[in-house]
mmCIF file of C-alpha atoms and ligand atoms in Angstrom:
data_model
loop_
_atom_site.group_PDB
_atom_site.id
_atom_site.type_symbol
_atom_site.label_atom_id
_atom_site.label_comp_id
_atom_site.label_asym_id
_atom_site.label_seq_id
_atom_site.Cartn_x
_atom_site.Cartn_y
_atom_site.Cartn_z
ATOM 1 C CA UNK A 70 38.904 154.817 121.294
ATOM 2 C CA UNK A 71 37.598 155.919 118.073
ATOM 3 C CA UNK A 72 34.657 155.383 116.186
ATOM 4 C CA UNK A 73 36.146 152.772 113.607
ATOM 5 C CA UNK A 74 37.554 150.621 116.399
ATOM 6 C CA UNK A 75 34.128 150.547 118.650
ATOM 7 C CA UNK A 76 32.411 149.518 115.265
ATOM 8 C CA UNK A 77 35.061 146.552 114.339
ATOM 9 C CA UNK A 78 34.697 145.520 117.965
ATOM 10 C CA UNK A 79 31.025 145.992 118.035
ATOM 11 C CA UNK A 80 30.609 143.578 114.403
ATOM 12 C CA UNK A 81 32.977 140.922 115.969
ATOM 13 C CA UNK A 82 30.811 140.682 119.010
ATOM 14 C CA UNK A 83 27.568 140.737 116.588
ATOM 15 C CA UNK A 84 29.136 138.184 114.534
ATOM 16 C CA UNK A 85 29.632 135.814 117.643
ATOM 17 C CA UNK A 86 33.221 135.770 117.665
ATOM 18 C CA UNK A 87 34.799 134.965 120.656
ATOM 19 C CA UNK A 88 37.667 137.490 121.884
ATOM 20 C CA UNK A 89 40.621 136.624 122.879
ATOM 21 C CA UNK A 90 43.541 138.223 125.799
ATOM 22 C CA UNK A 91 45.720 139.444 123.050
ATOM 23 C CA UNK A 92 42.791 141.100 120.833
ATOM 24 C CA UNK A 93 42.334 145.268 120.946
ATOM 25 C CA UNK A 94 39.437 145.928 123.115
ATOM 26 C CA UNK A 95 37.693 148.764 124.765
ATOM 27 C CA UNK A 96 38.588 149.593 128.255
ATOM 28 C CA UNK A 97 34.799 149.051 129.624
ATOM 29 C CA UNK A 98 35.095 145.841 128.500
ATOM 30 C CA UNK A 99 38.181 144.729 129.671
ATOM 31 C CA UNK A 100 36.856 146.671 132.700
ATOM 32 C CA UNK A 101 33.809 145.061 133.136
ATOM 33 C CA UNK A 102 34.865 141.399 132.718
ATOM 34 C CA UNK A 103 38.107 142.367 135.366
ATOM 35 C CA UNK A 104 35.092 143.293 137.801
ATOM 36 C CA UNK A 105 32.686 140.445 137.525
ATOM 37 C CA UNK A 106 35.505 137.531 136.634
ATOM 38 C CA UNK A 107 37.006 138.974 139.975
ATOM 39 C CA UNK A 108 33.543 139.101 141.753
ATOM 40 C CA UNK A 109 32.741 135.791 140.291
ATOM 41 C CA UNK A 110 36.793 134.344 141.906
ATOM 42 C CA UNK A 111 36.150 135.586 145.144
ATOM 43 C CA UNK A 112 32.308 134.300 145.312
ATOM 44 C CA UNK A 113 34.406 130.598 144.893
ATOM 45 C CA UNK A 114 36.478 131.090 147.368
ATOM 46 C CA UNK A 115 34.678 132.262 149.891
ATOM 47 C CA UNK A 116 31.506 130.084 149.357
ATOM 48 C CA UNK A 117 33.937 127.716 150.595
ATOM 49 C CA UNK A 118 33.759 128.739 153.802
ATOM 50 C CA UNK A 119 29.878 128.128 155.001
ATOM 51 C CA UNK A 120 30.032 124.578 153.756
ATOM 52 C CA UNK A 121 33.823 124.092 154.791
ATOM 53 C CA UNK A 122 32.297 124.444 158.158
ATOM 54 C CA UNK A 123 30.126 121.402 157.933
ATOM 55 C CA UNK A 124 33.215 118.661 156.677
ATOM 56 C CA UNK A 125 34.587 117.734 160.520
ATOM 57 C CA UNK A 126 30.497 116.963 161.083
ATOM 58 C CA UNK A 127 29.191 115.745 157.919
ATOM 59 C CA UNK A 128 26.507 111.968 158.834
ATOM 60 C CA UNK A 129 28.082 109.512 157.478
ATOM 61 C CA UNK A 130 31.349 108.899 155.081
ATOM 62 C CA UNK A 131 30.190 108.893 152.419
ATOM 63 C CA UNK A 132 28.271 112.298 153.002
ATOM 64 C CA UNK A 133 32.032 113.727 154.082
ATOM 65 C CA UNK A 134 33.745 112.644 151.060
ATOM 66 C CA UNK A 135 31.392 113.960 148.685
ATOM 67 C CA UNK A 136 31.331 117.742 150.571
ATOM 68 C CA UNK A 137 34.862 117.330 150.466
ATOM 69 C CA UNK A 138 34.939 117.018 146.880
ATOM 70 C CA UNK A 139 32.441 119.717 146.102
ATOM 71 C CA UNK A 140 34.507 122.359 148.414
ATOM 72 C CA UNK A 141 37.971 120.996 146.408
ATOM 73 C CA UNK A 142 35.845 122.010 143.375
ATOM 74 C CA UNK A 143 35.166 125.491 144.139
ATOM 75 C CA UNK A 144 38.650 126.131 145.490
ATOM 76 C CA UNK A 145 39.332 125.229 141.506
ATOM 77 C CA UNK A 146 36.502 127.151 140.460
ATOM 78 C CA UNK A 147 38.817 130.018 142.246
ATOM 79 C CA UNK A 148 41.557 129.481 140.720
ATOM 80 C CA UNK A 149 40.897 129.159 136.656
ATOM 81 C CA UNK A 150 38.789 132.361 137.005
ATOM 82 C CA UNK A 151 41.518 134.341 139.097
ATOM 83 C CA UNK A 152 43.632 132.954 136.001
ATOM 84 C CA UNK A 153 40.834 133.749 133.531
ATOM 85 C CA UNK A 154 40.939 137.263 135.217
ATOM 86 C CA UNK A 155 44.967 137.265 134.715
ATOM 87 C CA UNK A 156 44.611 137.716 131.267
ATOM 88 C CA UNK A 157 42.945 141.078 131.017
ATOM 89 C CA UNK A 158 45.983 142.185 132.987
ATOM 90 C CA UNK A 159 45.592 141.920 136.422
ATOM 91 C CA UNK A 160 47.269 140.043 139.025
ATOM 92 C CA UNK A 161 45.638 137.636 141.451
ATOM 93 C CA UNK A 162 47.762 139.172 144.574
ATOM 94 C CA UNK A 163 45.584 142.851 143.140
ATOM 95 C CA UNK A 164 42.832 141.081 143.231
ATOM 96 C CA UNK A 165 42.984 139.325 146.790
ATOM 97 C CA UNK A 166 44.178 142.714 148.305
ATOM 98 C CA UNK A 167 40.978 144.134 146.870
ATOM 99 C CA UNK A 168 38.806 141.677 148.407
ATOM 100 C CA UNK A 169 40.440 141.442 151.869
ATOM 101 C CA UNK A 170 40.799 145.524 152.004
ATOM 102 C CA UNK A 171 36.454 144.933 151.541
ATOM 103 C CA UNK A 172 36.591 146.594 148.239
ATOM 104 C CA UNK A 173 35.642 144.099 146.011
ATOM 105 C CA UNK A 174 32.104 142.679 146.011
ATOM 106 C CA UNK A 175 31.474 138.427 145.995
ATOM 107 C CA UNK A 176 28.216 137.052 146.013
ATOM 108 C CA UNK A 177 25.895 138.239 149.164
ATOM 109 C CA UNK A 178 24.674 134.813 149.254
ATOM 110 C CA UNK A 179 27.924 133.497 150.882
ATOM 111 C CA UNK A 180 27.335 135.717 153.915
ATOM 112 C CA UNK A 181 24.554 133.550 155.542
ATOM 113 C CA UNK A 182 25.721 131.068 158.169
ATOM 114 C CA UNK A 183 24.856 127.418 157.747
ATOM 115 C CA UNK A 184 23.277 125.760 161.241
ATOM 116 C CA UNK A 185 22.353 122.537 160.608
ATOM 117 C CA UNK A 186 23.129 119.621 158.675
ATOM 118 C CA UNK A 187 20.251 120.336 155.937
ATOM 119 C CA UNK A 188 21.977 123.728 154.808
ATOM 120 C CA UNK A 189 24.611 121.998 153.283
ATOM 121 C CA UNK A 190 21.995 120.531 151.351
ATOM 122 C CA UNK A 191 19.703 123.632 150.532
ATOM 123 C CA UNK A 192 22.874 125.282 149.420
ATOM 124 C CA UNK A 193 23.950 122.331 147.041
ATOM 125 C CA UNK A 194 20.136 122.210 145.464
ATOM 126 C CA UNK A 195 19.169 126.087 145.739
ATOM 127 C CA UNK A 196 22.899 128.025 145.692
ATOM 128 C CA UNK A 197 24.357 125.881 143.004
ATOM 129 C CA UNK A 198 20.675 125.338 141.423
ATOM 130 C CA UNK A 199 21.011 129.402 141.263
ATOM 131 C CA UNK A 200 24.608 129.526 139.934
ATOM 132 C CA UNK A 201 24.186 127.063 137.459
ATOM 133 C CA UNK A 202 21.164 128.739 135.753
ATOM 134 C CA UNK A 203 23.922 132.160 135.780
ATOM 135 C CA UNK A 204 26.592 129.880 134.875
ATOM 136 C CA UNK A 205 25.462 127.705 131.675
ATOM 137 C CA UNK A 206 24.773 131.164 130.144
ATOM 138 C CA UNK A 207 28.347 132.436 130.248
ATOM 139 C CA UNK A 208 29.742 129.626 128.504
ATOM 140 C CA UNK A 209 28.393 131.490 125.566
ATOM 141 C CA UNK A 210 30.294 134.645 126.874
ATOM 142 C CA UNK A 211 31.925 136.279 123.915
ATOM 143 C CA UNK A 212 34.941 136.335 126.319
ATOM 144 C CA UNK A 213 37.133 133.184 125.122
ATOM 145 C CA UNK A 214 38.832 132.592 128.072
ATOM 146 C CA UNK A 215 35.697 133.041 130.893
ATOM 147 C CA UNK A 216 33.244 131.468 128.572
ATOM 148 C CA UNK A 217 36.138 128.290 128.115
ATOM 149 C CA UNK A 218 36.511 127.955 132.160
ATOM 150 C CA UNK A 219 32.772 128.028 132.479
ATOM 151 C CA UNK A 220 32.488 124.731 130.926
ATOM 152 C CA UNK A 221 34.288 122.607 133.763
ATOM 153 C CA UNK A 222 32.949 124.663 136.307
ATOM 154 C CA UNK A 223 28.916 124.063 135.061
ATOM 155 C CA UNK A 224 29.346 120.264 134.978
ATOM 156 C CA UNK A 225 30.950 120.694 138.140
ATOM 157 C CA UNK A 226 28.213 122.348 139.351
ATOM 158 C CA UNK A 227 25.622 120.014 138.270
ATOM 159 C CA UNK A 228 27.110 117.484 140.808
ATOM 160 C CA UNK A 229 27.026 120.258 143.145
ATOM 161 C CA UNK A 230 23.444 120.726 142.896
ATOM 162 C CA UNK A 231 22.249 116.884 142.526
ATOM 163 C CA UNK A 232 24.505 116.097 145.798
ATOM 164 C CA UNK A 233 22.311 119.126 147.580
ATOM 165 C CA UNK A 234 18.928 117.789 146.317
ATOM 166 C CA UNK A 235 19.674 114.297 147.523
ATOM 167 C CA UNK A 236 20.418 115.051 150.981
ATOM 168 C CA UNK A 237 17.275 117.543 150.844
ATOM 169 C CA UNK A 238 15.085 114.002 149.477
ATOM 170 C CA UNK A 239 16.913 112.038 152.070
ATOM 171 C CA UNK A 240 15.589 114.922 154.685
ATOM 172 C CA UNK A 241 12.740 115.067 153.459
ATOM 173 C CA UNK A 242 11.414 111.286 153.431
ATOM 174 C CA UNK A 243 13.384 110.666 156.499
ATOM 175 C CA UNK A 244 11.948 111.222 160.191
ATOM 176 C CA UNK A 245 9.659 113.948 160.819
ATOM 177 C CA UNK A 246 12.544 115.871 162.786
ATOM 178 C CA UNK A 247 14.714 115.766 160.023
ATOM 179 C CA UNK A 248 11.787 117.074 157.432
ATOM 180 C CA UNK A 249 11.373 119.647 159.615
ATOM 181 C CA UNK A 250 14.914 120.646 159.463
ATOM 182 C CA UNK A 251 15.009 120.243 155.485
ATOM 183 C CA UNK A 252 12.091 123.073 155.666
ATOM 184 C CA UNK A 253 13.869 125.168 157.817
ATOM 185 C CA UNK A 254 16.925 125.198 155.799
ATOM 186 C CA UNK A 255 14.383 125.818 152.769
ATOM 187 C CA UNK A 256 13.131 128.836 155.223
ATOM 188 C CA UNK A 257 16.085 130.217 155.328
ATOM 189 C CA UNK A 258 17.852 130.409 152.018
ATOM 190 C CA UNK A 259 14.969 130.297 149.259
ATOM 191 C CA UNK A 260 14.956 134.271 149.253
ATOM 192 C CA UNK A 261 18.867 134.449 149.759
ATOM 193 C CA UNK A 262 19.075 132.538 146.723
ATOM 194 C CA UNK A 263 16.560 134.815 144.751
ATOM 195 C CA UNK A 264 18.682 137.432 145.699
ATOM 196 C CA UNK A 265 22.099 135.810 143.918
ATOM 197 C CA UNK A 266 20.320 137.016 140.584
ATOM 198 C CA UNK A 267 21.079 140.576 141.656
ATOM 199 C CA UNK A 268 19.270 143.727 141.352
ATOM 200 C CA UNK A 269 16.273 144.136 138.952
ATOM 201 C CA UNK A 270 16.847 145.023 135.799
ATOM 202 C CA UNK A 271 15.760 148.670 136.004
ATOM 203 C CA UNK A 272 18.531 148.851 138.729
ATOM 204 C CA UNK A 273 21.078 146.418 137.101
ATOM 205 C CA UNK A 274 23.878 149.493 136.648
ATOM 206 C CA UNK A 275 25.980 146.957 134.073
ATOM 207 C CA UNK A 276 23.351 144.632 133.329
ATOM 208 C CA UNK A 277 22.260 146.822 129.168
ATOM 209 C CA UNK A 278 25.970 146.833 128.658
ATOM 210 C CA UNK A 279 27.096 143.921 129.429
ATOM 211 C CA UNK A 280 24.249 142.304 127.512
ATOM 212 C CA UNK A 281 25.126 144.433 124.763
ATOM 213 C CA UNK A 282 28.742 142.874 124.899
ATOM 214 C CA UNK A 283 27.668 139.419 125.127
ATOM 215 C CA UNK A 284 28.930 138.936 128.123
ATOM 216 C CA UNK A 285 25.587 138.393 129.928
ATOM 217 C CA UNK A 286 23.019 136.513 127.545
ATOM 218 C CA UNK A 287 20.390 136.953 130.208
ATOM 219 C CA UNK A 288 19.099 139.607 131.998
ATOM 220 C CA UNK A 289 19.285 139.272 135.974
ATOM 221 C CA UNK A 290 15.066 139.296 136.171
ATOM 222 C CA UNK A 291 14.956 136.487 133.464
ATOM 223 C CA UNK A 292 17.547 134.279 135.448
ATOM 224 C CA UNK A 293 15.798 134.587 138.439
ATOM 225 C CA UNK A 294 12.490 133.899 136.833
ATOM 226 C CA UNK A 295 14.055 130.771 134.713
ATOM 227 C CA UNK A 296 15.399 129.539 138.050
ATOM 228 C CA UNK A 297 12.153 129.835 139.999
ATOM 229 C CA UNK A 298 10.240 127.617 137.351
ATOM 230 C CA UNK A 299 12.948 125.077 137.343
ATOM 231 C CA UNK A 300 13.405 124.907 141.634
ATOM 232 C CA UNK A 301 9.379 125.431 142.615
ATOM 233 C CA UNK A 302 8.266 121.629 140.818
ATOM 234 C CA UNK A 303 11.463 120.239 143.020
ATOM 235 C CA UNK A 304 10.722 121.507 146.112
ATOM 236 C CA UNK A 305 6.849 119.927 145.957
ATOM 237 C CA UNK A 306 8.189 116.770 144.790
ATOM 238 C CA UNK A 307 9.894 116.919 148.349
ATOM 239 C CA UNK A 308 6.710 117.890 150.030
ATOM 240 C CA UNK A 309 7.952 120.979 151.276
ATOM 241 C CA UNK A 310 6.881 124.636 151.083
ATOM 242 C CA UNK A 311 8.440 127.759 150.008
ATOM 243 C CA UNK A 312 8.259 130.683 152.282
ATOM 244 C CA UNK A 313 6.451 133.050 149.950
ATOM 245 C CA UNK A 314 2.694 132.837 149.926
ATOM 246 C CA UNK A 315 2.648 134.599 146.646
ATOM 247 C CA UNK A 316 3.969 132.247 144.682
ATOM 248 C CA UNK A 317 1.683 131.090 142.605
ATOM 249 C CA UNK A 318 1.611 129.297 138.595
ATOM 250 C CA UNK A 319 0.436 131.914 136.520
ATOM 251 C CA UNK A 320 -1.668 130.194 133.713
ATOM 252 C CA UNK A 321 -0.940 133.022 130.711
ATOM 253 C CA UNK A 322 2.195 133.681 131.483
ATOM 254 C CA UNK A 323 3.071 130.332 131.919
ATOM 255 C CA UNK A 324 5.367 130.830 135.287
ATOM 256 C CA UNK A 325 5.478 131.290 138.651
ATOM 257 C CA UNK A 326 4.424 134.425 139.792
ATOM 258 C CA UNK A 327 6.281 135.260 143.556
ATOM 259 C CA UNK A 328 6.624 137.854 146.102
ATOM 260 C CA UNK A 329 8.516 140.832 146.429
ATOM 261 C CA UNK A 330 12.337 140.856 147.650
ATOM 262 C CA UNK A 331 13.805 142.342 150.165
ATOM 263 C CA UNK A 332 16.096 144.796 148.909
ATOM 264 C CA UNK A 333 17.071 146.486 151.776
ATOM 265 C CA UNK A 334 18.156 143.068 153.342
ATOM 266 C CA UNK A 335 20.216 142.406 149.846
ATOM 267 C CA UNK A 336 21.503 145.377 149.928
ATOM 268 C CA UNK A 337 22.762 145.643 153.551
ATOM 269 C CA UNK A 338 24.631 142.117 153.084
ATOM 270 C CA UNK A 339 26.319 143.538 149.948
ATOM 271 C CA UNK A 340 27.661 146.700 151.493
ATOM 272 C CA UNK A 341 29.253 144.638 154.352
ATOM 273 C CA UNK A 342 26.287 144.082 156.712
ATOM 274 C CA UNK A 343 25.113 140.464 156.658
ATOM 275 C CA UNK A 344 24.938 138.336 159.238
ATOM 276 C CA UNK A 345 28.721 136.488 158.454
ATOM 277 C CA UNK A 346 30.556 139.517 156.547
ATOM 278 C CA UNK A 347 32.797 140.154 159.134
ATOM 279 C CA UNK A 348 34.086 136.294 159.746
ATOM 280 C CA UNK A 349 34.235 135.559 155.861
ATOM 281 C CA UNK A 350 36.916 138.648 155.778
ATOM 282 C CA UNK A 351 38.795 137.453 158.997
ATOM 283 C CA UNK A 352 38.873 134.032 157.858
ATOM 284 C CA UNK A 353 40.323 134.791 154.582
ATOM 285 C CA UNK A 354 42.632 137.268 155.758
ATOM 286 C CA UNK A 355 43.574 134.664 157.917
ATOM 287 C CA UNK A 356 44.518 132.458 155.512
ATOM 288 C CA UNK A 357 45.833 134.866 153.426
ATOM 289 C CA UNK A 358 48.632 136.055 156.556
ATOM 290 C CA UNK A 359 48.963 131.728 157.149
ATOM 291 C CA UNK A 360 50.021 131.010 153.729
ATOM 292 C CA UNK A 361 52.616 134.298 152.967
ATOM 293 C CA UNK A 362 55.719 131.834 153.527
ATOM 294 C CA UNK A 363 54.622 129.180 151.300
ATOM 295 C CA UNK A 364 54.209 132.470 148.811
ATOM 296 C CA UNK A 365 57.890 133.683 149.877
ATOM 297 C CA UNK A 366 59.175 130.538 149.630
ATOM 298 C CA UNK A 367 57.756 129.616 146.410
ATOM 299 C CA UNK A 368 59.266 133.277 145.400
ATOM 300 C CA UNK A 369 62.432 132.388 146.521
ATOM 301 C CA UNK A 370 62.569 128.676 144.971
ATOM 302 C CA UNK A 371 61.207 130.771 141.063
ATOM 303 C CA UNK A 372 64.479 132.748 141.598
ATOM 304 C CA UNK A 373 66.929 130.445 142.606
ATOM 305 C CA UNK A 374 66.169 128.266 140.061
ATOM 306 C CA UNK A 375 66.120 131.525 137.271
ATOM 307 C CA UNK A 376 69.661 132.703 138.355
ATOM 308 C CA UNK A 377 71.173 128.950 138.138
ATOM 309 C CA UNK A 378 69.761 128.820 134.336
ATOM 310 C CA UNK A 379 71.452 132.118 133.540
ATOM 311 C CA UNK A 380 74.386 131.159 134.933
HETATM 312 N N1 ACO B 1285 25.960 139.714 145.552
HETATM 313 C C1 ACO B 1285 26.837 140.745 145.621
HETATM 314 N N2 ACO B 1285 26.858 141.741 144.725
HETATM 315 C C2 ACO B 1285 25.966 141.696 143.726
HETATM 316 C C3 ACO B 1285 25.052 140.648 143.576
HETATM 317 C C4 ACO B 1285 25.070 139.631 144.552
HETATM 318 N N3 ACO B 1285 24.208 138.606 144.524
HETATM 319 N N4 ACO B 1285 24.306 140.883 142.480
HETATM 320 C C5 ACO B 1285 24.737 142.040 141.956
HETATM 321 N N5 ACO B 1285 25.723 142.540 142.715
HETATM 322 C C6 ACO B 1285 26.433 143.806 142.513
HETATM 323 C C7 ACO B 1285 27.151 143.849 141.196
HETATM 324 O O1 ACO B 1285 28.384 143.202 141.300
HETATM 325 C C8 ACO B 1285 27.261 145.322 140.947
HETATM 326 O O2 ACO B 1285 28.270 145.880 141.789
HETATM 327 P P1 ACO B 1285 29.581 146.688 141.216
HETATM 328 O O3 ACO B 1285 29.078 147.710 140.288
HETATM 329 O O4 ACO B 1285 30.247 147.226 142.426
HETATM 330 O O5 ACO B 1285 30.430 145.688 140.536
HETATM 331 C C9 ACO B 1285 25.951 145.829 141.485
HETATM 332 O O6 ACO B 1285 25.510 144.849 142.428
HETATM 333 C C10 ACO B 1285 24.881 146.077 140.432
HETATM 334 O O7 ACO B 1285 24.495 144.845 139.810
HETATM 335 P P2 ACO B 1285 24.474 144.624 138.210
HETATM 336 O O8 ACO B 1285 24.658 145.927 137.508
HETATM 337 O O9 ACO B 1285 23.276 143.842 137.862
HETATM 338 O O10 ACO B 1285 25.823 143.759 138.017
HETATM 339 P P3 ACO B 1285 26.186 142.669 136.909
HETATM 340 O O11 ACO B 1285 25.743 143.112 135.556
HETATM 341 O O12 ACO B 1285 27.606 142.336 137.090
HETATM 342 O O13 ACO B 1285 25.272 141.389 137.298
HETATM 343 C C11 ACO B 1285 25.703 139.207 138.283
HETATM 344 C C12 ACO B 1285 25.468 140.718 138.527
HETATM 345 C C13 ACO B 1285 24.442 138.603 137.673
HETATM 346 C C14 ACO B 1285 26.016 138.535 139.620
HETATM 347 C C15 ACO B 1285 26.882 139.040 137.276
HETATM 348 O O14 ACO B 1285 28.015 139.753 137.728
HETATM 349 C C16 ACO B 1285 27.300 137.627 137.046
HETATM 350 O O15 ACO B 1285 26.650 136.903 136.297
HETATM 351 N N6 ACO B 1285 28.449 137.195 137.638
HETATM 352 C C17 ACO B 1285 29.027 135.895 137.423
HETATM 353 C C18 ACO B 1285 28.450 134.851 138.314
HETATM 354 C C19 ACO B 1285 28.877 134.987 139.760
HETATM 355 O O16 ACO B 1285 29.625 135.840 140.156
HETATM 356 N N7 ACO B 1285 28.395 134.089 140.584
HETATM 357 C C20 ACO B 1285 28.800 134.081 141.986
HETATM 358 C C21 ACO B 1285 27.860 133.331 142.831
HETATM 359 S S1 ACO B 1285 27.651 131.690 142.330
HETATM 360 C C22 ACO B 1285 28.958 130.784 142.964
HETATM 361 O O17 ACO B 1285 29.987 131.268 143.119
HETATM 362 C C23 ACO B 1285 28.693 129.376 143.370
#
């Protein structure tokens, strides 16, 4: 990659011009959209395992249909970013070997189990609060294809995050049981959720780079800052508290001001040591091994069908 090329890639990005699959670009940066596009694919599909586990007990009907909706979503999430990912050249059957061999990453947060009823609404307001405030970003990517897909998927997400927040109100004004369970659930994934954002930015190993390439228009400290002012007023209009007793408005700065997290905890889930790592994998390998003869079939059906039109 010479010098010319970086700089005519480096004035299209400056100019705001989107990139396209068929466009010369430099390895890191087909590289570095493959990884997160990938990471990002795999976060989909497996996030839709902790709330896939609440559909057979969801309250009420009405409750079901909508978590059955929102878990059809991020199967589709899935699939037009393995397709987004397609385009830089590789396949989604590399990519799903990666992921079930434990060698690609998806997002820690989707290794926490859910126990009661009132996760599956702390994960709609917090989770998809979080991924939304990453998410409306990258439809700016300079990457045509992921910043297209990222479109659908935010206004998806919005209903994602206004179905969690209304079960969390319903919680919250209901009984005093179920408040109690609403600020358990609150307990429990506020500083999971802080931790989607990713490492700080003085440990962020992509995060200058990727900036640099437009790919990221936000650092990972000023999403995770931007989401904290936006969540904090929500939570007291439910009357509940956050389990951090340093977070506090900070006048001059004019945002919340919170405690330190727990890298060694965020950490350990990434690497493969959170509390549901082990029955994400099985469950997608699982249905990985379940659905090989609809693959083979499907394979079969593509081929019959080629060799009748050449003959
Ligand atoms: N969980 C697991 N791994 C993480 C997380 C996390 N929450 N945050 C960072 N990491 C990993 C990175 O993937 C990277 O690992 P790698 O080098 O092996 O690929 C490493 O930690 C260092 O982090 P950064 O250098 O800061 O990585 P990056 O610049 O890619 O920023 C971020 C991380 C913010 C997650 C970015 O990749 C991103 O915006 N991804 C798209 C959004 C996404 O994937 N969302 C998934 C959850 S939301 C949902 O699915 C509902």
């Amino acid at each position: 990659e010479d010098e010319a090329f970086l700089a005519a890639f480096k004035a299209r990005i400056d100019a705001e011009e989107k990139i396209e699959p068929n466009d010369p670009m430099p390895e890191g940066y087909r590289r570095t959209l493959v990884r997160q596009i990938g990471q990002h694919a795999h976060s989909e599909i497996v996030g839709m395992l902790p709330e896939g586990n609440w559909i057979t007990r969801a309250p009420s009907l009405r409750r079901k249909a909508a978590l059955l909706a929102k878990v059809q979503d991020e199967g589709g999430h899935g699939l037009y970013l393995y397709s987004a990912a397609e385009t830089l050249g590789v396949s989604r059957e590399q990519m799903t070997e990666e992921l079930l061999a434990g060698k690609a990453k998806y997002s820690s947060i989707f290794n926490y189990p859910t126990l009661t009823w009132a996760d599956i609404g702390a994960i709609g307001w917090l989770v998809d609060g979080a991924a939304i405030m990453n998410q409306i970003p990258l439809c700016r990517c300079s990457y045509g294809p992921y910043a297209r897909a990222m479109i659908r998927v935010c206004k998806e997400e919005s209903f994602h995050q206004r179905q969690g927040y209304e079960i969390m109100m319903t919680l919250a004004k209901g009984t005093p049981e179920q408040k109690e369970m609403a600020q358990d659930a609150l307990n429990r994934w506020w500083w999971p959720s802080l931790m989607m954002f990713g490492p700080h930015d003085t440990e962020s190993q992509h995060g200058d780079q990727s900036m640099k390439w437009k790919i990221k228009r936000f650092t990972n400290d000023e999403l995770r800052q931007k989401f904290v002012d936006a969540t904090v007023p929500q939570g007291e209009y439910l009357g509940l508290t956050f389990p951090d007793p340093e977070l506090k408005w900070n006048e001059e700065r004019g945002s919340y001001d919170f405690g330190a997290i727990d890298w060694d905890e965020f950490w350990r889930v990434v690497k493969g040591g959170g509390p549901m790592n082990r029955e994400r994998l099985e469950a997608r390998r699982k249905a990985w091994d379940d659905g090989a003869w609809v693959r083979e079939a499907a394979l079969a059906h593509a081929e019959k069908r080629k060799a009748r039109k050449e003959a």
